[in-house]
PDB file of C-alpha atoms (C1' of nucleotides) in Angstrom:
ATOM      1  CA  MET A   1      -0.177   0.219  -0.290  1.00 63.00           C
ATOM      2  CA  VAL A   2       2.993   2.639  -0.319  1.00 72.00           C
ATOM      3  CA  GLU A   3       0.335   3.874  -3.184  1.00 75.00           C
ATOM      4  CA  GLN A   4      -1.508   5.328  -0.808  1.00 79.00           C
ATOM      5  CA  ARG A   5       1.112   7.625   0.530  1.00 81.00           C
ATOM      6  CA  ASP A   6       2.486   8.717  -3.322  1.00 89.00           C
ATOM      7  CA  GLU A   7      -1.598   9.636  -3.022  1.00 94.00           C
ATOM      8  CA  GLN A   8      -0.809  11.824  -0.059  1.00 96.00           C
ATOM      9  CA  GLN A   9       2.548  13.309  -0.996  1.00 97.00           C
ATOM     10  CA  LEU A  10       1.351  14.065  -4.145  1.00 98.00           C
ATOM     11  CA  SER A  11      -1.934  16.594  -2.551  1.00 98.00           C
ATOM     12  CA  GLU A  12       0.960  17.824  -0.352  1.00 98.00           C
ATOM     13  CA  ILE A  13       2.907  19.061  -3.415  1.00 98.00           C
ATOM     14  CA  LEU A  14      -0.058  20.286  -5.552  1.00 98.00           C
ATOM     15  CA  LYS A  15      -1.408  21.784  -2.214  1.00 98.00           C
ATOM     16  CA  ALA A  16       2.077  23.406  -1.775  1.00 98.00           C
ATOM     17  CA  THR A  17       2.758  25.274  -5.156  1.00 98.00           C
ATOM     18  CA  SER A  18      -1.215  25.737  -5.837  1.00 98.00           C
ATOM     19  CA  ASP A  19      -0.708  29.249  -3.467  1.00 98.00           C
ATOM     20  CA  ALA A  20       0.276  32.010  -5.001  1.00 98.00           C
ATOM     21  CA  THR A  21       3.013  33.631  -2.823  1.00 98.00           C
ATOM     22  CA  ARG A  22       4.434  30.312  -2.657  1.00 98.00           C
ATOM     23  CA  ARG A  23       5.085  30.417  -6.427  1.00 98.00           C
ATOM     24  CA  SER A  24       6.530  33.397  -5.812  1.00 98.00           C
ATOM     25  CA  LEU A  25       8.575  32.294  -3.111  1.00 98.00           C
ATOM     26  CA  LEU A  26       9.708  29.469  -5.015  1.00 98.00           C
ATOM     27  CA  THR A  27      10.805  31.139  -8.151  1.00 98.00           C
ATOM     28  CA  THR A  28      12.225  34.222  -6.063  1.00 98.00           C
ATOM     29  CA  LEU A  29      14.508  31.554  -4.743  1.00 98.00           C
ATOM     30  CA  VAL A  30      15.471  29.613  -8.017  1.00 98.00           C
ATOM     31  CA  GLN A  31      16.329  33.191  -9.827  1.00 96.00           C
ATOM     32  CA  ALA A  32      18.239  34.493  -6.241  1.00 96.00           C
ATOM     33  CA  GLY A  33      19.776  30.868  -4.946  1.00 96.00           C
ATOM     34  CA  PRO A  34      19.868  30.647  -1.039  1.00 97.00           C
ATOM     35  CA  THR A  35      18.181  32.910   0.269  1.00 98.00           C
ATOM     36  CA  ARG A  36      17.379  34.138   4.405  1.00 98.00           C
ATOM     37  CA  VAL A  37      13.818  34.188   5.738  1.00 98.00           C
ATOM     38  CA  THR A  38      14.243  37.961   6.193  1.00 98.00           C
ATOM     39  CA  ASP A  39      14.707  38.685   2.803  1.00 98.00           C
ATOM     40  CA  LEU A  40      12.870  36.187   1.439  1.00 98.00           C
ATOM     41  CA  ALA A  41       9.325  38.304   3.556  1.00 98.00           C
ATOM     42  CA  ASN A  42      10.781  42.006   2.631  1.00 97.00           C
ATOM     43  CA  HIS A  43       8.777  40.661  -0.669  1.00 96.00           C
ATOM     44  CA  TYR A  44       5.568  40.936  -0.023  1.00 97.00           C
ATOM     45  CA  ASP A  45       3.214  42.990   1.374  1.00 96.00           C
ATOM     46  CA  MET A  46       2.785  40.244   5.238  1.00 98.00           C
ATOM     47  CA  SER A  47       4.060  39.090   8.304  1.00 98.00           C
ATOM     48  CA  LEU A  48       7.424  38.080   8.372  1.00 98.00           C
ATOM     49  CA  ASN A  49       5.949  35.304  10.253  1.00 98.00           C
ATOM     50  CA  ALA A  50       2.979  34.701   7.784  1.00 98.00           C
ATOM     51  CA  VAL A  51       5.840  34.331   4.877  1.00 98.00           C
ATOM     52  CA  SER A  52       7.354  32.036   7.911  1.00 98.00           C
ATOM     53  CA  LYS A  53       4.344  29.310   7.598  1.00 98.00           C
ATOM     54  CA  HIS A  54       4.292  29.393   3.883  1.00 98.00           C
ATOM     55  CA  ILE A  55       7.858  28.183   3.687  1.00 98.00           C
ATOM     56  CA  LYS A  56       6.876  25.307   6.482  1.00 98.00           C
ATOM     57  CA  VAL A  57       4.488  24.506   3.788  1.00 98.00           C
ATOM     58  CA  LEU A  58       7.079  23.891   1.231  1.00 98.00           C
ATOM     59  CA  GLU A  59       9.655  22.294   2.744  1.00 98.00           C
ATOM     60  CA  ALA A  60       6.792  20.022   4.069  1.00 98.00           C
ATOM     61  CA  ALA A  61       6.502  18.966   0.953  1.00 98.00           C
ATOM     62  CA  GLY A  62       9.620  19.291   0.127  1.00 98.00           C
ATOM     63  CA  LEU A  63       9.915  21.377  -2.609  1.00 98.00           C
ATOM     64  CA  VAL A  64      12.511  24.273  -0.629  1.00 98.00           C
ATOM     65  CA  SER A  65      15.286  22.275   1.922  1.00 98.00           C
ATOM     66  CA  ARG A  66      17.049  24.900   5.258  1.00 98.00           C
ATOM     67  CA  ARG A  67      20.402  25.397   6.285  1.00 98.00           C
ATOM     68  CA  THR A  68      20.974  26.851   9.351  1.00 97.00           C
ATOM     69  CA  VAL A  69      23.416  29.028   9.905  1.00 97.00           C
ATOM     70  CA  GLY A  70      23.797  30.821  13.273  1.00 96.00           C
ATOM     71  CA  ARG A  71      21.001  32.406  13.148  1.00 97.00           C
ATOM     72  CA  ASN A  72      20.002  33.037   9.720  1.00 98.00           C
ATOM     73  CA  HIS A  73      18.546  30.271   7.867  1.00 98.00           C
ATOM     74  CA  LEU A  74      19.213  29.523   4.392  1.00 98.00           C
ATOM     75  CA  ILE A  75      16.080  28.405   2.090  1.00 98.00           C
ATOM     76  CA  GLU A  76      17.216  27.091  -0.840  1.00 98.00           C
ATOM     77  CA  ALA A  77      14.869  25.567  -3.405  1.00 98.00           C
ATOM     78  CA  ASN A  78      14.650  21.928  -4.341  1.00 98.00           C
ATOM     79  CA  LEU A  79      12.433  21.570  -7.730  1.00 98.00           C
ATOM     80  CA  ASP A  80      12.259  17.686  -7.773  1.00 98.00           C
ATOM     81  CA  PRO A  81       9.209  17.451  -6.137  1.00 98.00           C
ATOM     82  CA  ILE A  82       7.562  18.312  -9.225  1.00 97.00           C
ATOM     83  CA  GLN A  83       8.542  15.312 -11.675  1.00 96.00           C
ATOM     84  CA  ARG A  84       5.731  13.742  -8.911  1.00 97.00           C
ATOM     85  CA  ILE A  85       3.160  16.109 -10.827  1.00 97.00           C
ATOM     86  CA  ASP A  86       4.987  15.466 -14.478  1.00 96.00           C
ATOM     87  CA  ASP A  87       4.442  11.446 -13.735  1.00 97.00           C
ATOM     88  CA  TRP A  88       0.680  11.993 -13.058  1.00 97.00           C
ATOM     89  CA  PHE A  89      -0.221  13.809 -15.890  1.00 97.00           C
ATOM     90  CA  ARG A  90       2.162  11.221 -18.366  1.00 97.00           C
ATOM     91  CA  ASN A  91       0.027   8.773 -17.018  1.00 97.00           C
ATOM     92  CA  LEU A  92      -2.990  10.048 -16.738  1.00 97.00           C
ATOM     93  CA  ARG A  93      -2.471  11.298 -20.447  1.00 97.00           C
ATOM     94  CA  SER A  94      -1.658   7.718 -21.525  1.00 97.00           C
ATOM     95  CA  ILE A  95      -4.633   6.134 -20.221  1.00 97.00           C
ATOM     96  CA  TRP A  96      -6.469   8.268 -22.443  1.00 96.00           C
ATOM     97  CA  GLU A  97      -5.003   7.356 -25.141  1.00 95.00           C
ATOM     98  CA  LEU A  98      -5.254   4.107 -24.250  1.00 94.00           C
ATOM     99  CA  ARG A  99      -9.083   4.761 -24.686  1.00 94.00           C
ATOM    100  CA  LEU A 100      -9.030   5.924 -27.537  1.00 91.00           C
ATOM    101  CA  GLU A 101      -7.386   3.947 -29.203  1.00 90.00           C
ATOM    102  CA  LYS A 102      -9.759   0.867 -27.932  1.00 88.00           C
ATOM    103  CA  LEU A 103     -12.767   3.445 -29.098  1.00 85.00           C
ATOM    104  CA  ASP A 104     -11.071   3.726 -32.355  1.00 86.00           C
ATOM    105  CA  HIS A 105     -10.836   0.126 -33.060  1.00 88.00           C
ATOM    106  CA  LEU A 106     -14.220  -0.109 -32.000  1.00 87.00           C
ATOM    107  CA  LEU A 107     -15.309   2.164 -34.969  1.00 86.00           C
ATOM    108  CA  THR A 108     -13.617   1.281 -37.942  1.00 82.00           C
ATOM    109  CA  GLU A 109     -14.837  -2.564 -36.867  1.00 67.00           C
ATOM    110  CA  ASP A 110     -11.515  -3.652 -37.191  1.00 57.00           C
ATOM    111  CA  ARG A 111     -11.231  -7.020 -36.606  1.00 54.00           C
ATOM    112  CA  ASN A 112      -7.702  -8.118 -38.921  1.00 51.00           C
ATOM    113  CA  ASP A 113      -5.483  -7.429 -36.677  1.00 47.00           C
ATOM    114  CA  ASP A 114      -5.655  -9.110 -33.475  1.00 44.00           C
TER     115      ASP A 114
ATOM    116  CA  MET B   1      -1.922  43.066 -15.865  1.00 64.00           C
ATOM    117  CA  VAL B   2      -3.540  39.515 -17.709  1.00 72.00           C
ATOM    118  CA  GLU B   3      -0.572  38.183 -15.025  1.00 75.00           C
ATOM    119  CA  GLN B   4      -2.804  38.011 -12.276  1.00 79.00           C
ATOM    120  CA  ARG B   5      -5.257  36.553 -13.440  1.00 82.00           C
ATOM    121  CA  ASP B   6      -3.065  33.801 -14.875  1.00 89.00           C
ATOM    122  CA  GLU B   7      -1.821  33.429 -11.200  1.00 94.00           C
ATOM    123  CA  GLN B   8      -5.543  32.606 -10.099  1.00 96.00           C
ATOM    124  CA  GLN B   9      -6.278  30.733 -12.617  1.00 97.00           C
ATOM    125  CA  LEU B  10      -2.920  28.082 -12.552  1.00 98.00           C
ATOM    126  CA  SER B  11      -3.642  28.407  -8.620  1.00 98.00           C
ATOM    127  CA  GLU B  12      -7.683  26.701  -9.265  1.00 98.00           C
ATOM    128  CA  ILE B  13      -6.273  24.267 -11.344  1.00 98.00           C
ATOM    129  CA  LEU B  14      -3.105  22.931  -9.129  1.00 98.00           C
ATOM    130  CA  LYS B  15      -5.591  23.422  -6.165  1.00 98.00           C
ATOM    131  CA  ALA B  16      -8.422  21.164  -8.191  1.00 98.00           C
ATOM    132  CA  THR B  17      -6.185  18.104  -8.931  1.00 98.00           C
ATOM    133  CA  SER B  18      -4.587  18.912  -5.923  1.00 98.00           C
ATOM    134  CA  ASP B  19      -7.786  16.893  -3.855  1.00 98.00           C
ATOM    135  CA  ALA B  20      -7.485  12.314  -4.340  1.00 98.00           C
ATOM    136  CA  THR B  21     -10.491  12.552  -4.782  1.00 98.00           C
ATOM    137  CA  ARG B  22     -10.730  14.988  -7.102  1.00 98.00           C
ATOM    138  CA  ARG B  23      -7.509  13.230  -8.892  1.00 98.00           C
ATOM    139  CA  SER B  24      -9.580  10.256  -9.204  1.00 98.00           C
ATOM    140  CA  LEU B  25     -12.641  11.590 -10.881  1.00 98.00           C
ATOM    141  CA  LEU B  26     -10.870  12.582 -13.126  1.00 98.00           C
ATOM    142  CA  THR B  27      -8.252   9.379 -14.383  1.00 98.00           C
ATOM    143  CA  THR B  28     -12.204   7.664 -13.996  1.00 98.00           C
ATOM    144  CA  LEU B  29     -13.538  10.045 -16.715  1.00 98.00           C
ATOM    145  CA  VAL B  30     -10.038   9.657 -19.038  1.00 98.00           C
ATOM    146  CA  GLN B  31     -10.175   5.908 -18.629  1.00 96.00           C
ATOM    147  CA  ALA B  32     -14.221   5.589 -19.020  1.00 96.00           C
ATOM    148  CA  GLY B  33     -15.003   8.941 -21.204  1.00 97.00           C
ATOM    149  CA  PRO B  34     -17.823  10.394 -20.034  1.00 98.00           C
ATOM    150  CA  THR B  35     -19.980   9.326 -17.661  1.00 98.00           C
ATOM    151  CA  ARG B  36     -22.677  10.018 -15.110  1.00 98.00           C
ATOM    152  CA  VAL B  37     -23.209  12.232 -11.512  1.00 98.00           C
ATOM    153  CA  THR B  38     -24.227   9.370 -10.374  1.00 98.00           C
ATOM    154  CA  ASP B  39     -22.364   5.584 -11.610  1.00 98.00           C
ATOM    155  CA  LEU B  40     -19.377   8.186 -10.112  1.00 98.00           C
ATOM    156  CA  ALA B  41     -20.246   8.509  -7.368  1.00 98.00           C
ATOM    157  CA  ASN B  42     -21.054   5.108  -7.221  1.00 97.00           C
ATOM    158  CA  HIS B  43     -17.198   4.526  -6.657  1.00 97.00           C
ATOM    159  CA  TYR B  44     -16.932   6.490  -3.721  1.00 98.00           C
ATOM    160  CA  ASP B  45     -17.362   6.007   0.190  1.00 97.00           C
ATOM    161  CA  MET B  46     -19.218   9.848   0.464  1.00 98.00           C
ATOM    162  CA  SER B  47     -23.416  10.783  -0.771  1.00 98.00           C
ATOM    163  CA  LEU B  48     -23.803  12.064  -4.229  1.00 98.00           C
ATOM    164  CA  ASN B  49     -23.585  15.579  -3.426  1.00 98.00           C
ATOM    165  CA  ALA B  50     -20.725  15.371  -1.816  1.00 98.00           C
ATOM    166  CA  VAL B  51     -19.730  14.103  -5.429  1.00 98.00           C
ATOM    167  CA  SER B  52     -21.595  16.958  -7.838  1.00 98.00           C
ATOM    168  CA  LYS B  53     -19.572  19.541  -5.608  1.00 98.00           C
ATOM    169  CA  HIS B  54     -15.988  17.948  -6.345  1.00 98.00           C
ATOM    170  CA  ILE B  55     -17.440  17.966 -10.309  1.00 98.00           C
ATOM    171  CA  LYS B  56     -18.087  21.673  -9.686  1.00 98.00           C
ATOM    172  CA  VAL B  57     -14.350  22.790  -8.611  1.00 98.00           C
ATOM    173  CA  LEU B  58     -13.375  20.946 -11.096  1.00 98.00           C
ATOM    174  CA  GLU B  59     -15.170  21.619 -14.420  1.00 98.00           C
ATOM    175  CA  ALA B  60     -14.342  25.412 -12.682  1.00 98.00           C
ATOM    176  CA  ALA B  61     -10.864  25.096 -12.933  1.00 98.00           C
ATOM    177  CA  GLY B  62     -11.460  23.575 -16.872  1.00 98.00           C
ATOM    178  CA  LEU B  63     -10.583  19.860 -16.210  1.00 98.00           C
ATOM    179  CA  VAL B  64     -14.035  18.729 -16.725  1.00 98.00           C
ATOM    180  CA  SER B  65     -17.624  19.677 -18.923  1.00 98.00           C
ATOM    181  CA  ARG B  66     -20.717  18.412 -18.899  1.00 98.00           C
ATOM    182  CA  ARG B  67     -23.403  17.556 -21.424  1.00 98.00           C
ATOM    183  CA  THR B  68     -27.410  17.716 -20.068  1.00 97.00           C
ATOM    184  CA  VAL B  69     -28.855  14.755 -22.056  1.00 97.00           C
ATOM    185  CA  GLY B  70     -31.927  14.751 -20.621  1.00 97.00           C
ATOM    186  CA  ARG B  71     -31.683  14.569 -17.027  1.00 98.00           C
ATOM    187  CA  ASN B  72     -28.436  12.914 -16.776  1.00 98.00           C
ATOM    188  CA  HIS B  73     -25.081  15.057 -16.833  1.00 98.00           C
ATOM    189  CA  LEU B  74     -22.324  13.756 -18.949  1.00 98.00           C
ATOM    190  CA  ILE B  75     -18.969  14.782 -17.145  1.00 98.00           C
ATOM    191  CA  GLU B  76     -15.434  14.645 -19.571  1.00 98.00           C
ATOM    192  CA  ALA B  77     -12.190  15.229 -19.201  1.00 98.00           C
ATOM    193  CA  ASN B  78     -10.153  17.963 -20.081  1.00 98.00           C
ATOM    194  CA  LEU B  79      -6.395  17.955 -19.518  1.00 98.00           C
ATOM    195  CA  ASP B  80      -5.982  20.724 -21.724  1.00 98.00           C
ATOM    196  CA  PRO B  81      -5.737  23.254 -18.248  1.00 98.00           C
ATOM    197  CA  ILE B  82      -2.889  20.765 -16.658  1.00 97.00           C
ATOM    198  CA  GLN B  83      -0.604  22.324 -19.543  1.00 96.00           C
ATOM    199  CA  ARG B  84      -0.408  25.095 -17.743  1.00 97.00           C
ATOM    200  CA  ILE B  85       1.192  23.325 -15.096  1.00 97.00           C
ATOM    201  CA  ASP B  86       3.612  22.716 -16.823  1.00 96.00           C
ATOM    202  CA  ASP B  87       4.625  25.579 -18.495  1.00 96.00           C
ATOM    203  CA  TRP B  88       5.361  27.032 -14.984  1.00 97.00           C
ATOM    204  CA  PHE B  89       7.196  24.223 -13.964  1.00 97.00           C
ATOM    205  CA  ARG B  90       9.241  24.612 -17.695  1.00 97.00           C
ATOM    206  CA  ASN B  91       9.455  28.234 -16.548  1.00 97.00           C
ATOM    207  CA  LEU B  92      10.574  27.665 -12.924  1.00 97.00           C
ATOM    208  CA  ARG B  93      12.908  25.176 -14.504  1.00 97.00           C
ATOM    209  CA  SER B  94      14.247  27.562 -17.104  1.00 97.00           C
ATOM    210  CA  ILE B  95      14.465  29.890 -15.073  1.00 97.00           C
ATOM    211  CA  TRP B  96      17.016  28.120 -12.176  1.00 96.00           C
ATOM    212  CA  GLU B  97      19.302  27.330 -14.594  1.00 95.00           C
ATOM    213  CA  LEU B  98      19.775  30.301 -16.197  1.00 94.00           C
ATOM    214  CA  ARG B  99      20.861  31.392 -13.013  1.00 94.00           C
ATOM    215  CA  LEU B 100      23.291  28.006 -12.706  1.00 91.00           C
ATOM    216  CA  GLU B 101      25.225  29.296 -15.969  1.00 90.00           C
ATOM    217  CA  LYS B 102      25.595  33.082 -14.670  1.00 87.00           C
ATOM    218  CA  LEU B 103      27.380  31.500 -11.829  1.00 85.00           C
ATOM    219  CA  ASP B 104      29.469  28.610 -13.110  1.00 85.00           C
ATOM    220  CA  HIS B 105      31.081  31.889 -15.300  1.00 87.00           C
ATOM    221  CA  LEU B 106      31.439  33.829 -12.130  1.00 86.00           C
ATOM    222  CA  LEU B 107      33.040  30.941  -9.881  1.00 84.00           C
ATOM    223  CA  THR B 108      35.535  30.322 -13.208  1.00 81.00           C
ATOM    224  CA  GLU B 109      35.809  33.965 -13.777  1.00 66.00           C
ATOM    225  CA  ASP B 110      35.708  33.078 -17.680  1.00 56.00           C
ATOM    226  CA  ARG B 111      36.586  36.425 -18.938  1.00 54.00           C
ATOM    227  CA  ASN B 112      37.317  34.997 -22.423  1.00 51.00           C
ATOM    228  CA  ASP B 113      33.870  33.810 -23.876  1.00 46.00           C
ATOM    229  CA  ASP B 114      31.591  36.946 -24.976  1.00 44.00           C
TER     230      ASP B 114
ATOM    231  C1'  DA C   1     -51.103  11.889 -13.272  1.00 64.38           C
ATOM    232  C1'  DA C   2     -48.312   9.748 -10.198  1.00 64.38           C
ATOM    233  C1'  DA C   3     -43.838   7.710  -8.997  1.00 64.38           C
ATOM    234  C1'  DA C   4     -39.529   7.044  -9.725  1.00 64.38           C
ATOM    235  C1'  DT C   5     -34.710   8.920 -11.108  1.00 64.38           C
ATOM    236  C1'  DA C   6     -30.847  12.379 -11.845  1.00 64.38           C
ATOM    237  C1'  DA C   7     -28.738  15.763 -10.220  1.00 64.38           C
ATOM    238  C1'  DT C   8     -28.894  20.935  -8.090  1.00 64.38           C
ATOM    239  C1'  DC C   9     -28.831  23.883  -4.793  1.00 64.38           C
ATOM    240  C1'  DA C  10     -29.633  25.423   0.193  1.00 64.38           C
ATOM    241  C1'  DA C  11     -28.331  25.725   4.928  1.00 64.38           C
ATOM    242  C1'  DC C  12     -25.626  23.085   8.773  1.00 64.38           C
ATOM    243  C1'  DC C  13     -20.830  21.593  10.467  1.00 64.38           C
ATOM    244  C1'  DA C  14     -15.933  20.537  11.289  1.00 64.38           C
ATOM    245  C1'  DA C  15     -11.991  20.595   9.982  1.00 64.38           C
ATOM    246  C1'  DA C  16      -8.203  23.386   7.571  1.00 64.38           C
ATOM    247  C1'  DA C  17      -6.122  27.413   4.876  1.00 64.38           C
ATOM    248  C1'  DG C  18      -3.631  31.851   6.010  1.00 64.38           C
ATOM    249  C1'  DG C  19      -3.561  35.217   8.614  1.00 64.38           C
ATOM    250  C1'  DT C  20      -2.442  38.781  12.061  1.00 64.38           C
ATOM    251  C1'  DT C  21      -0.073  39.943  17.212  1.00 64.38           C
ATOM    252  C1'  DG C  22       2.234  38.769  21.388  1.00 64.38           C
ATOM    253  C1'  DA C  23       6.181  35.948  23.388  1.00 64.38           C
ATOM    254  C1'  DA C  24       9.638  32.751  23.319  1.00 64.38           C
ATOM    255  C1'  DT C  25      14.639  30.991  21.830  1.00 64.38           C
ATOM    256  C1'  DA C  26      19.046  31.884  19.722  1.00 64.38           C
ATOM    257  C1'  DA C  27      22.933  33.709  17.272  1.00 64.38           C
ATOM    258  C1'  DT C  28      25.243  38.825  16.670  1.00 64.38           C
ATOM    259  C1'  DG C  29      27.504  43.271  18.213  1.00 64.38           C
ATOM    260  C1'  DG C  30      28.693  47.062  20.865  1.00 64.38           C
TER     261       DG C  30
ATOM    262  C1'  DC D   1      26.223  41.414  29.561  1.00 64.38           C
ATOM    263  C1'  DC D   2      23.072  44.008  26.760  1.00 64.38           C
ATOM    264  C1'  DA D   3      20.574  45.358  23.088  1.00 64.38           C
ATOM    265  C1'  DT D   4      19.627  44.354  18.541  1.00 64.38           C
ATOM    266  C1'  DT D   5      18.881  40.615  15.021  1.00 64.38           C
ATOM    267  C1'  DA D   6      16.988  36.222  12.286  1.00 64.38           C
ATOM    268  C1'  DT D   7      13.059  33.280  13.626  1.00 64.38           C
ATOM    269  C1'  DT D   8       9.887  30.470  15.010  1.00 64.38           C
ATOM    270  C1'  DC D   9       6.426  29.453  18.444  1.00 64.38           C
ATOM    271  C1'  DA D  10       1.504  29.577  20.323  1.00 64.38           C
ATOM    272  C1'  DA D  11      -2.871  31.331  20.324  1.00 64.38           C
ATOM    273  C1'  DC D  12      -6.447  33.663  18.601  1.00 64.38           C
ATOM    274  C1'  DC D  13      -9.387  34.851  14.738  1.00 64.38           C
ATOM    275  C1'  DT D  14     -11.680  34.920  10.004  1.00 64.38           C
ATOM    276  C1'  DT D  15     -12.809  32.345   5.386  1.00 64.38           C
ATOM    277  C1'  DT D  16     -12.139  28.608   2.665  1.00 64.38           C
ATOM    278  C1'  DT D  17     -12.884  23.442   1.936  1.00 64.38           C
ATOM    279  C1'  DG D  18     -15.562  19.099   1.578  1.00 64.38           C
ATOM    280  C1'  DG D  19     -18.674  16.779   4.002  1.00 64.38           C
ATOM    281  C1'  DT D  20     -23.535  16.311   5.859  1.00 64.38           C
ATOM    282  C1'  DT D  21     -28.586  16.546   5.195  1.00 64.38           C
ATOM    283  C1'  DG D  22     -33.131  18.139   3.370  1.00 64.38           C
ATOM    284  C1'  DA D  23     -35.495  20.049   0.026  1.00 64.38           C
ATOM    285  C1'  DT D  24     -36.695  21.859  -5.193  1.00 64.38           C
ATOM    286  C1'  DT D  25     -36.389  20.774 -10.102  1.00 64.38           C
ATOM    287  C1'  DA D  26     -36.179  18.538 -14.306  1.00 64.38           C
ATOM    288  C1'  DT D  27     -37.085  13.882 -17.032  1.00 64.38           C
ATOM    289  C1'  DT D  28     -38.645  10.246 -16.973  1.00 64.38           C
ATOM    290  C1'  DT D  29     -41.194   5.967 -16.777  1.00 64.38           C
ATOM    291  C1'  DT D  30     -45.113   3.235 -15.444  1.00 64.38           C
TER     292       DT D  30
END
DNA sequence: AAAATAATCAACCAAAAGGTTGAATAATGG
DNA sequence: CCATTATTCAACCTTTTGGTTGATTATTTT
């Protein structure tokens, strides 16, 4: 029953990325490299605490990692988990195409190639 | 300022797919083709109304469409919007790679190839 | 016409999400 | 050592989410 766990993980990744502020944080991190929480927070019209929370959501989803250097927490993007979204989508599309193939066979009444 | 709208749309798509039940609905629809609400609901341990709501979330995100035939509503998957997720990811990755390139130039102090 | 079926609408509820403010903790700088 | 800075923790609040049940609207069947 690993599937259950995978599903849960995928939900977490999708939910984490579904918030515009968090996507924006990811973009900033990807273009700026490891950045302190305070410096990230300065870009937004919300409290440091709110940003800190968003970072924790991203962290739980594995989309960022944290390296603590003294009192500074350096946050770094990690895009690997997004691959899971792509995997899911590819799988979905392959199921779709499989059905269309079968449908095509039925419609053309193509009984010669089995 | 179309970006704002795009962002909102992307959020909606990601949020819609972030729920395991809704992803499962999409999978069913993709493999079974257009399906009635009641038939969809039979697969789940929740009320018809709950499923009906989920379908509306998917519909709002453009991930399913509805064709009403008498009292039956035929729901059909539409995977096109998922491409937006892929676009976002590709963009993110390209920003990432751009930064790594610049970083590489700086580190190798490579002043000969500009 | 009446009964049954398919689906939504509306009101409600509990839990989660996204934000706030006010400590608390930990590291740095004078 | 003391003040400042960086960050999280905790409590709280409002809105959203995911579910329920009961009523309503359409359509079909008998």
